[in-house]
Short mmCIF file of C-alpha atoms and ligand atoms in Angstrom, two decimals:
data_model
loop_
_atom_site.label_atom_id
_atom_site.label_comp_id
_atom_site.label_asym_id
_atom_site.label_seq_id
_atom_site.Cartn_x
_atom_site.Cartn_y
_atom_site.Cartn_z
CA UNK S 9 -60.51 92.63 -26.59
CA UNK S 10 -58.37 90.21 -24.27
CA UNK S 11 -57.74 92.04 -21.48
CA UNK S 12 -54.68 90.41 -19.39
CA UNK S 13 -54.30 90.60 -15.11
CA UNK S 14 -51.11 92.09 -14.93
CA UNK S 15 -49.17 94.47 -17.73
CA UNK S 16 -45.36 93.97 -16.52
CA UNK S 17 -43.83 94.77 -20.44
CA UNK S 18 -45.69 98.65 -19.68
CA UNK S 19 -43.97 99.28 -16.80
CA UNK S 20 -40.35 98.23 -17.84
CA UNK S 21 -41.09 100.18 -21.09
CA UNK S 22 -41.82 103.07 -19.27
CA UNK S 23 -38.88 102.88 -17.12
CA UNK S 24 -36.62 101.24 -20.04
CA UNK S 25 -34.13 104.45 -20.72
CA UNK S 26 -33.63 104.45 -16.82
CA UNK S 27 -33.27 101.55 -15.55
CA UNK S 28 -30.68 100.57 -18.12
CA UNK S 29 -27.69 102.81 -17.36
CA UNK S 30 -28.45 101.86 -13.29
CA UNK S 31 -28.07 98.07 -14.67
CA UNK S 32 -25.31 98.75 -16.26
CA UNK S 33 -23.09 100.25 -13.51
CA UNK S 34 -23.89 96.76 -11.99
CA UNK S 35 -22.57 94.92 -14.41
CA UNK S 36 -19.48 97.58 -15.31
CA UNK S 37 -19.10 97.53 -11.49
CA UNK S 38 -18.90 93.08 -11.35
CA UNK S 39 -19.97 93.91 -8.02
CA UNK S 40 -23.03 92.06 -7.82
CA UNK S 41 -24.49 91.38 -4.46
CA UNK S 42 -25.43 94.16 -1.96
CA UNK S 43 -23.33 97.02 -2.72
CA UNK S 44 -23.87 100.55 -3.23
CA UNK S 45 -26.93 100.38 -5.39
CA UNK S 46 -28.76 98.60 -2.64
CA UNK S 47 -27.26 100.77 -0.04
CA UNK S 48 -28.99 103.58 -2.24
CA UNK S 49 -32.44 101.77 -2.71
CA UNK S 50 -32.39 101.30 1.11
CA UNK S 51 -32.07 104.53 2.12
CA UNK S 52 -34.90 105.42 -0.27
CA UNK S 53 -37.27 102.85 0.92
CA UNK S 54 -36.26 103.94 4.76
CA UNK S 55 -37.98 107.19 3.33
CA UNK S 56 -41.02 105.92 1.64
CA UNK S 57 -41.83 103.77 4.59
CA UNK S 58 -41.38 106.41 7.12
CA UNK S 59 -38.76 104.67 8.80
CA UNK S 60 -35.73 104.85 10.56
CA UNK S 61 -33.95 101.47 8.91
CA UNK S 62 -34.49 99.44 6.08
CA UNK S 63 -32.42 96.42 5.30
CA UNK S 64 -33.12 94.68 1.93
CA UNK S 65 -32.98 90.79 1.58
CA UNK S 66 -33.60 88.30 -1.36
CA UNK S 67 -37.20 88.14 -1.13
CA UNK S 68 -40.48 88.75 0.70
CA UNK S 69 -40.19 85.29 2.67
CA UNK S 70 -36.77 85.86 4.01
CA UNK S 71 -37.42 89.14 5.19
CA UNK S 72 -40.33 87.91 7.18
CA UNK S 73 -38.23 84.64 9.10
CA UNK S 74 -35.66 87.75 9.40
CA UNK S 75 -37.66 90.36 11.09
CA UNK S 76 -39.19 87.82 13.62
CA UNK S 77 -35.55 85.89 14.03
CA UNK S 78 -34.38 89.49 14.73
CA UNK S 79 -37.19 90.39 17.18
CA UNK S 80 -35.76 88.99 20.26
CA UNK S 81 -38.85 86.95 20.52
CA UNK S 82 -38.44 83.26 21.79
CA UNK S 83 -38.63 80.14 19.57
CA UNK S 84 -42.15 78.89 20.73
CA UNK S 85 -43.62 82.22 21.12
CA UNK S 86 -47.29 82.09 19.41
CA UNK S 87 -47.98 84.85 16.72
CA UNK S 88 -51.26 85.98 16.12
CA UNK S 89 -51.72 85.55 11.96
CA UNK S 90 -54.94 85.54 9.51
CA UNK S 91 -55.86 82.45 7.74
CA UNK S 92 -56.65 84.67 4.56
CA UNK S 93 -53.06 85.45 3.57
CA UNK S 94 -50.73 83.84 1.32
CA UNK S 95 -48.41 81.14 2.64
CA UNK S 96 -45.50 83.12 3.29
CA UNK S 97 -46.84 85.09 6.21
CA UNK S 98 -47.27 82.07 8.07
CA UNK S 99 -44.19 80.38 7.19
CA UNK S 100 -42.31 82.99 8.33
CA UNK S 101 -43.36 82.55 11.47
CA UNK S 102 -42.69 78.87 11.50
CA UNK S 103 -38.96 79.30 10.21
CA UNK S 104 -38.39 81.93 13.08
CA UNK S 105 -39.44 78.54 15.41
CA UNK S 106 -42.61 80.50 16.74
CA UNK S 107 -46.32 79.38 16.51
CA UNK S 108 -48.86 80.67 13.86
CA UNK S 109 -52.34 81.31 16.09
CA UNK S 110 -54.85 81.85 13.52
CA UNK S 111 -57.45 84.65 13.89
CA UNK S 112 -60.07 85.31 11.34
CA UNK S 113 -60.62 88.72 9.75
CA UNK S 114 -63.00 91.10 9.26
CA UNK S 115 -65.52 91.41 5.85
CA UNK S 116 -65.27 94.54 4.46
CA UNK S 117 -61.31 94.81 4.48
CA UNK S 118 -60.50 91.06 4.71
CA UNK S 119 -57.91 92.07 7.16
CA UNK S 120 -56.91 90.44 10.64
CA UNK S 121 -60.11 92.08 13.05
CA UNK S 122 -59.53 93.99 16.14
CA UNK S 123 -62.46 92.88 18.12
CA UNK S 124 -61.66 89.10 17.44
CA UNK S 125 -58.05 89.10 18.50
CA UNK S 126 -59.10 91.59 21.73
CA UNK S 127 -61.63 88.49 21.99
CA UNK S 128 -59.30 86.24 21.59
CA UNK S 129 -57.02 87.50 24.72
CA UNK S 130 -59.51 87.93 26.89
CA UNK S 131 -60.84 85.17 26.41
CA UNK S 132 -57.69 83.35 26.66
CA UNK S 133 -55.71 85.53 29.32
CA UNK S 134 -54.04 83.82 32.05
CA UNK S 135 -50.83 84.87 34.27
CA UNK S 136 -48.44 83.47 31.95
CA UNK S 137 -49.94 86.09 29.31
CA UNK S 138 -52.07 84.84 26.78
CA UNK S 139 -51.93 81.15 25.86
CA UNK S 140 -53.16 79.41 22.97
CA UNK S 141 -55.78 76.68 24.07
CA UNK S 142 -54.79 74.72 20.56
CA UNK S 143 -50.87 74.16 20.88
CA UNK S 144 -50.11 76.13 24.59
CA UNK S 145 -47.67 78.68 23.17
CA UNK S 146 -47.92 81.85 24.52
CA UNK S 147 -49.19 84.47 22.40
CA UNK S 148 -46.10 87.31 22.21
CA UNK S 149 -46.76 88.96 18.89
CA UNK S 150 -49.45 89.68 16.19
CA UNK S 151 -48.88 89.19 12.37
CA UNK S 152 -51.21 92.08 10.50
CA UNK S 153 -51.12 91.73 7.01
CA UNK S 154 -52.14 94.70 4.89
CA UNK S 155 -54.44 92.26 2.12
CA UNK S 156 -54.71 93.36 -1.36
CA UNK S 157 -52.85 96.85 -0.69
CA UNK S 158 -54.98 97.80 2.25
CA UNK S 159 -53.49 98.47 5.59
CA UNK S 160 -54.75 96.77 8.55
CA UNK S 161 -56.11 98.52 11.50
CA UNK S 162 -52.57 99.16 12.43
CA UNK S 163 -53.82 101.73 15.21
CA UNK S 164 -55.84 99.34 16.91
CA UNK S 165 -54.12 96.53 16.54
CA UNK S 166 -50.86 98.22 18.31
CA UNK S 167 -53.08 99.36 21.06
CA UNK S 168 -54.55 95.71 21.64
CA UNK S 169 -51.09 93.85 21.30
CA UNK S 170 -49.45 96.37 24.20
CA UNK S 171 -52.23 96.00 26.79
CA UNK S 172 -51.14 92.38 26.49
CA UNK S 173 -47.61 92.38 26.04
CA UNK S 174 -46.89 90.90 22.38
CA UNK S 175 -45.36 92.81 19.75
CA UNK S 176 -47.11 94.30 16.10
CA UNK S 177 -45.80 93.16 13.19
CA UNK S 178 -46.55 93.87 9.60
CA UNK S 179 -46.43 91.97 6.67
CA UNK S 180 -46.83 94.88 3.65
CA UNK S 181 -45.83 92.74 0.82
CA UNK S 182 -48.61 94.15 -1.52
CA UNK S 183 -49.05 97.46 0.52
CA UNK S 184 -45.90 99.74 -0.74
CA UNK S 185 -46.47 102.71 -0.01
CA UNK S 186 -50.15 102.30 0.90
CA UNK S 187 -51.45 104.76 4.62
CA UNK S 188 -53.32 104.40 7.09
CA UNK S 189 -54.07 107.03 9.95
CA UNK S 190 -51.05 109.49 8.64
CA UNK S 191 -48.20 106.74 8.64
CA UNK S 192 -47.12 104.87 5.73
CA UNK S 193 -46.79 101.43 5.29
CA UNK S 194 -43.79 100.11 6.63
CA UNK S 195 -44.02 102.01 9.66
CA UNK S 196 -46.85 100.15 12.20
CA UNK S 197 -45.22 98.44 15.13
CA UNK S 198 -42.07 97.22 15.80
CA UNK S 199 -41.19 96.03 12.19
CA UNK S 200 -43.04 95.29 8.50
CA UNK S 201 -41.47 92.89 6.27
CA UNK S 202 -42.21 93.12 2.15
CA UNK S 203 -41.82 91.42 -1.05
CA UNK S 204 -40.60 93.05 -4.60
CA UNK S 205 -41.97 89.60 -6.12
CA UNK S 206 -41.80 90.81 -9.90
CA UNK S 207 -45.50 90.97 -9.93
CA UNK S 208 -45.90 93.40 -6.42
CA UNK S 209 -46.47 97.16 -6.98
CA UNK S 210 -42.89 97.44 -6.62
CA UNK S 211 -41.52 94.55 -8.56
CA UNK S 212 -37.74 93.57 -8.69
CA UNK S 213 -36.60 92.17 -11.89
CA UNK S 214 -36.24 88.97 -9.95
CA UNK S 215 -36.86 88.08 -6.13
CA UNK S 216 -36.60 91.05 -3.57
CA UNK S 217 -37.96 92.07 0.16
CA UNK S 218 -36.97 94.46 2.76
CA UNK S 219 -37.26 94.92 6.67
CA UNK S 220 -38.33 97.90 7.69
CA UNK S 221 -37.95 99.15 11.41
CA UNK S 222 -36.94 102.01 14.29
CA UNK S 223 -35.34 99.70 16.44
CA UNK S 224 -31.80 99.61 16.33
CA UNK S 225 -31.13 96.43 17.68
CA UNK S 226 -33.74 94.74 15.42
CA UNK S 227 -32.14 96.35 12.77
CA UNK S 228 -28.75 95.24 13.46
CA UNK S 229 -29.55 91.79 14.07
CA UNK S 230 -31.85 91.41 10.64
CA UNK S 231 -29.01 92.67 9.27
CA UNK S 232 -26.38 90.64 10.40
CA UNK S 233 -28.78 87.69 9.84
CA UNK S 234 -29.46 88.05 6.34
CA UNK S 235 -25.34 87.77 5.98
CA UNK S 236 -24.77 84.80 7.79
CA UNK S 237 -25.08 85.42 10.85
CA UNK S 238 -21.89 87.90 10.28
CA UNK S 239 -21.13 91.51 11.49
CA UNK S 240 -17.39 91.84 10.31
CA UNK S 241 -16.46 89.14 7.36
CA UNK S 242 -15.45 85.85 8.47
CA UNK S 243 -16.45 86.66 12.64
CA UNK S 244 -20.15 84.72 12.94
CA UNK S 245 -22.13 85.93 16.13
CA UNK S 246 -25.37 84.06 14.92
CA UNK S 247 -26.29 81.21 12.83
CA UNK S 248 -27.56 83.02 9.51
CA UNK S 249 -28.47 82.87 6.02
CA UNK S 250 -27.53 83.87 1.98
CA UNK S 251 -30.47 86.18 2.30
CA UNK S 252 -28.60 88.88 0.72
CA UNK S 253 -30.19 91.35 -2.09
CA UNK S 254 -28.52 91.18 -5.68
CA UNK S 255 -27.07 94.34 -6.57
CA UNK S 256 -28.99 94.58 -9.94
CA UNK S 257 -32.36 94.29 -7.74
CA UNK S 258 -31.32 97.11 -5.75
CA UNK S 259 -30.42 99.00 -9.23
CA UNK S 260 -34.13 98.23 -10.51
CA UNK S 261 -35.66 98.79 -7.40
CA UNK S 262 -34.21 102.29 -6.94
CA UNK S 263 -35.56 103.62 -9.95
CA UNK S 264 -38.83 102.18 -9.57
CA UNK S 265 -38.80 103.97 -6.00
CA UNK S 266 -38.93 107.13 -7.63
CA UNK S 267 -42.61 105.98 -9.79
CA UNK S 268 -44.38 104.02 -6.83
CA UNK S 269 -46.58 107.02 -5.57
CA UNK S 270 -47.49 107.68 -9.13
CA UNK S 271 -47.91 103.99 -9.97
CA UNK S 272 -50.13 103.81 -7.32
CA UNK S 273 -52.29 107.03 -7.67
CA UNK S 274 -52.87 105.16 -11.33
CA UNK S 275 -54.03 101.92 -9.61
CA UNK S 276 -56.26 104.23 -7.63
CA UNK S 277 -57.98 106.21 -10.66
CA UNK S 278 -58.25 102.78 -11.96
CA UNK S 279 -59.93 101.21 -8.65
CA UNK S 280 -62.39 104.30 -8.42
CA UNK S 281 -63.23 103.56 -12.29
CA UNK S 282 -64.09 100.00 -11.57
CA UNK S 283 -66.51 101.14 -8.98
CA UNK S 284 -68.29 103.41 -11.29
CA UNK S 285 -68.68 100.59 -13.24
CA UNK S 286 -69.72 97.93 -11.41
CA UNK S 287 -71.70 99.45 -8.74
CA UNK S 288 -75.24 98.44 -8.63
CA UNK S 289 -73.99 94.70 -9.62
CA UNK S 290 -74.90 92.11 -6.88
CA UNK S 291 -71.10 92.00 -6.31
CA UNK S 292 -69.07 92.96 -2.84
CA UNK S 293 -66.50 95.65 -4.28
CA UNK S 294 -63.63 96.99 -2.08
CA UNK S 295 -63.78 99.12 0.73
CA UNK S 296 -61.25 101.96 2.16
CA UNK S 297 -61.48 102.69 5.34
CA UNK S 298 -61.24 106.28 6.68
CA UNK S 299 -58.18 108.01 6.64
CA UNK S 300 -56.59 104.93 4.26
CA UNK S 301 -54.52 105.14 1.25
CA UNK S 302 -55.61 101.67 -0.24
CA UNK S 303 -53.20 101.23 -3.17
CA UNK S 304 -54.98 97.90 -4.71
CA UNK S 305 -51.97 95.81 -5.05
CA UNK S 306 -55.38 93.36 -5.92
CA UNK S 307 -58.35 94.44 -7.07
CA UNK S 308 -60.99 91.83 -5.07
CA UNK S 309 -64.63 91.77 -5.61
CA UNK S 310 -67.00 88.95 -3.99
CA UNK S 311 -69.91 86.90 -4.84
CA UNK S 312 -70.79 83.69 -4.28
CA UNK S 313 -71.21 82.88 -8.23
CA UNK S 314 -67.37 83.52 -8.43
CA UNK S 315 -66.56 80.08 -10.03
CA UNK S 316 -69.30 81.01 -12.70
CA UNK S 317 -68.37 84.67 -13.08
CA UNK S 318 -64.58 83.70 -13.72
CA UNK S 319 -65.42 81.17 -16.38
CA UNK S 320 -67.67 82.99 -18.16
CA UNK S 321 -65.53 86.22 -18.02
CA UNK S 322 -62.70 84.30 -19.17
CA UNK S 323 -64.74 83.17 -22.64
CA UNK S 324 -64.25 87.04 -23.26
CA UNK S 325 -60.88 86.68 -22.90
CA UNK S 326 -60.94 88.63 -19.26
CA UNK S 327 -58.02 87.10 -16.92
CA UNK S 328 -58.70 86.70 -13.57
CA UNK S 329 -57.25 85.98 -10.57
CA UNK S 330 -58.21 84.19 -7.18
CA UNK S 331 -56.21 85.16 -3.90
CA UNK S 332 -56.83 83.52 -1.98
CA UNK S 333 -58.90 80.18 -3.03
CA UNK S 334 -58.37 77.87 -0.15
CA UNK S 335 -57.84 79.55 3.60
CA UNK S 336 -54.36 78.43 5.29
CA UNK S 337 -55.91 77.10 8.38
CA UNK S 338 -57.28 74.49 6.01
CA UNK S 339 -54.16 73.53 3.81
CA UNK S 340 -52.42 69.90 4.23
CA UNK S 341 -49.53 71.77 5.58
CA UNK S 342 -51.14 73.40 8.63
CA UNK S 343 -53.29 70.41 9.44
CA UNK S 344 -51.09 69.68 12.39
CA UNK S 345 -52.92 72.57 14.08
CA UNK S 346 -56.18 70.39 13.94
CA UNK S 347 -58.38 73.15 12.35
CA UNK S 348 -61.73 72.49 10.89
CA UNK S 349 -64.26 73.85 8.12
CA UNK S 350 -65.87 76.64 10.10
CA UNK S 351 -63.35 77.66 12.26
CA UNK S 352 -62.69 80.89 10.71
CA UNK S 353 -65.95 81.94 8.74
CA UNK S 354 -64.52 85.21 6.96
CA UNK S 355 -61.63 84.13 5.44
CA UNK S 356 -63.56 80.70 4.39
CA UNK S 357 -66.12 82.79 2.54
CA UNK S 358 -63.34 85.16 1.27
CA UNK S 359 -61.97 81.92 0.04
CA UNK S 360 -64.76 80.93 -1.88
CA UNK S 361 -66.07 84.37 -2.90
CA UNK S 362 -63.30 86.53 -4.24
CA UNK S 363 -62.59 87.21 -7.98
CA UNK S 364 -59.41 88.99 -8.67
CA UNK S 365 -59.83 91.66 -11.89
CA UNK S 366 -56.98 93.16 -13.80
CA UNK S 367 -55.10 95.80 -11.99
CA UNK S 368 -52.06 97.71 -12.77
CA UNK S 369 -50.75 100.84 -13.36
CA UNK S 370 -51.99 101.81 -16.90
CA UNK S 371 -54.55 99.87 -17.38
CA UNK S 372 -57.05 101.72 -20.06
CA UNK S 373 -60.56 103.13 -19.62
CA UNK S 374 -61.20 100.66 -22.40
CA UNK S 375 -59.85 97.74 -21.00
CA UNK S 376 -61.71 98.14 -17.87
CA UNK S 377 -64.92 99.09 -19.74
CA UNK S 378 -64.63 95.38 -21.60
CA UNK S 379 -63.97 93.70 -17.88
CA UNK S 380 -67.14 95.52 -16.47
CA UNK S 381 -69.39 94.86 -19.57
CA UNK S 382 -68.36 90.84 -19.24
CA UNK S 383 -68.92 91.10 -15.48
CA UNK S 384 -72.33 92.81 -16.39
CA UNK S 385 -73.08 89.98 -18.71
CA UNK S 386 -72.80 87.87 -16.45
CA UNK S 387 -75.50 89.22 -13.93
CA UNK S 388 -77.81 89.80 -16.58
CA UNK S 389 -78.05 86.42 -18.40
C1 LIG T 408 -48.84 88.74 1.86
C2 LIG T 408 -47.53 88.17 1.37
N1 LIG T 408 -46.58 87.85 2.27
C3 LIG T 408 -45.39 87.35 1.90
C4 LIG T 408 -45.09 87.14 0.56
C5 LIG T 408 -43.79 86.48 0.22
O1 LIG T 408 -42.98 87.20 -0.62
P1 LIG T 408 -41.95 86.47 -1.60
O2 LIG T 408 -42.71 85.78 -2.66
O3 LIG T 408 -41.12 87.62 -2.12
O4 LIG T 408 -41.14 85.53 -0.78
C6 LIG T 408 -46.02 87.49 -0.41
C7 LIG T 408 -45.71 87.31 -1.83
O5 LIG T 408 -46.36 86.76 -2.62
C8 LIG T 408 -47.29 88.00 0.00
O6 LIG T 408 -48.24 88.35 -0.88
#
């Protein structure tokens, strides 16, 4: 049995009957950007993300460049970022006008690591603040993302970024609704950006994101930006963008607001079946921290036989999935910063150790019985 990585046609069947009538208002309405369906779906995702604001944008990438544009932080101000995310996160950061200063992460979670970036400002404190020895920026904020669904050691992290002045960010693109230490997703420091990429547990029908935050003033400059620049129509107190939400996104996205818990409770039961299965294989399988809802946006295992395990897993007909293969500080595009192999050891092995299996809500006993007995295969020929 072909088993595929992702199951989108399950998810709009089961949410076919009510989605429809939602879309249709949208297109009854001819009102189709922002609007009162994404003024609805807002409010909503305020909720699920325990915060006070939530202002939706176009996608996951313009909601990042909006919540640091919005921050009040300087162009030129570094921001603390892993390696091991996807490119997004880090050009965010560079469309704000601010510095990505890679920090590597930690094994078990593959998420930015406390004790390295408390390392790295000691180590590189000075009266200024903290200042990058590789490019001189100082260091005002720190980028967590919450990799593969799990959230990074938001607590922590916020403790270490006040004691030297920079700001938390988060990037929860594949953590909806995901916890860590009683708060949701969404909620960590002074804002969280995410994507509703079709293919995220909370999937537009199309390209989607949100800014989530407390702050009022972040709030109503994020807002303002993703219009423009505008607060009343045709009066422009900032340069902006077209980085508005499509009202037909915010229909979708409402509805699937009210499965996402669910959704993910599946992806769970489906996470805690894979480790019944595999456990005992010389495979790294994911780890939850304490007092963490991990809601496996991806479900990574490592080994360093990954090449070999994905080709002969996909003779079976097993789809797979690499995220990600090559580490940013290594890409073409970041090779101004002068990086080298070995600079950041966990995310390079992450990079050439993790294996992606299928994951998503209603994903079969059965099917996951057919990926483990490939993956068990494998290790036994
Ligand atoms: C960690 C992370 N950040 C940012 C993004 C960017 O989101 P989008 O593709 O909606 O622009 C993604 C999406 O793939 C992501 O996985």
């Amino acid at each position: 049995m072909a088993v595929p990585f992702l199951d989108l046609k399950a998810i709009y069947n089961e949410i076919r009957t009510e989605v429809t009538p939602e879309i249709n208002d949208v297109l009854e309405s001819c009102g189709y950007v922002l609007g009162p369906k994404v003024a609805a779906f807002e409010e909503k995702f305020a909720l699920i993300t325990g915060s006070r604001y939530c202002i939706a944008v176009s996608n996951g990438t313009a909601a990042l460049h909006c919540m640091l544009s919005a921050s009040g932080l300087e162009p030129g101000s570094g921001v603390i970022v892993p390696p091991n995310t996807f490119t997004a996160t880090v050009e965010g950061i560079i469309l704000a006008g601010m510095v990505p200063v890679f920090v590597d992460t930690e094994d078990r979670t593959w998420n930015l690591d406390p004790v390295l970036v408390e390392a790295f400002c000691e180590k590189n404190r000075t009266p200024r603040g903290v200042v990058d020895p590789r490019t001189g920026a100082v260091v005002r904020a720190v980028m967590a993302v919450d990799l593969y669904g799990h959230p990074a050691d938001h607590t922590r992290l916020e403790s270490i970024a006040g004691a030297n002045r920079m700001m938390l960010f988060e990037d929860a693109a594949q953590s909806h609704d995901a916890n860590r230490d009683g708060s949701p997703a969404g909620s960590f420091g002074m804002a969280a950006s995410f994507s509703f990429y079709p293919g995220k547990n909370m999937g537009a029908f199309g390209e989607g994101g949100a800014v989530t935050t407390d702050d009022k003033e972040l709030n109503d400059k994020a807002r303002s930006l993703r219009d423009h620049g505008s607060r009343d129509k045709y009066y422009y107190e900032y340069i902006g963008h077209n980085y508005r939400m499509c009202a037909i996104q915010g229909a979708v996205l409402g509805v699937k607001a009210r499965h996402i818990h669910r959704w993910n409770d599946q992806r769970r039961e489906a996470a805690s079946r894979y480790e019944q299965l595999l456990k005992g294989l010389p495979l790294q399988l994911p780890e939850e921290a304490p007092s963490t809802r991990h809601v496996f946006h991806l479900y990574a295992v490592h080994t360093p036989r990954r090449d070999a395990l994905r080709d002969f897993i996909a003779l079976r007909g097993i789809a797979s999935g690499m995220h990600y293969p090559h580490p940013l500080h290594l890409q073409k595009a970041y090779a101004y910063l002068g990086h080298a192999p070995g600079d950041f050891p966990v995310s390079e092995r992450n990079s050439l150790e993790n294996l992606t299996l299928p994951m998503f809500p209603g994903i079969t006993p059965a099917q996951q019985l057919e990926v483990a007995d490939a993956i068990t295969a494998f290790f036994r020929e």
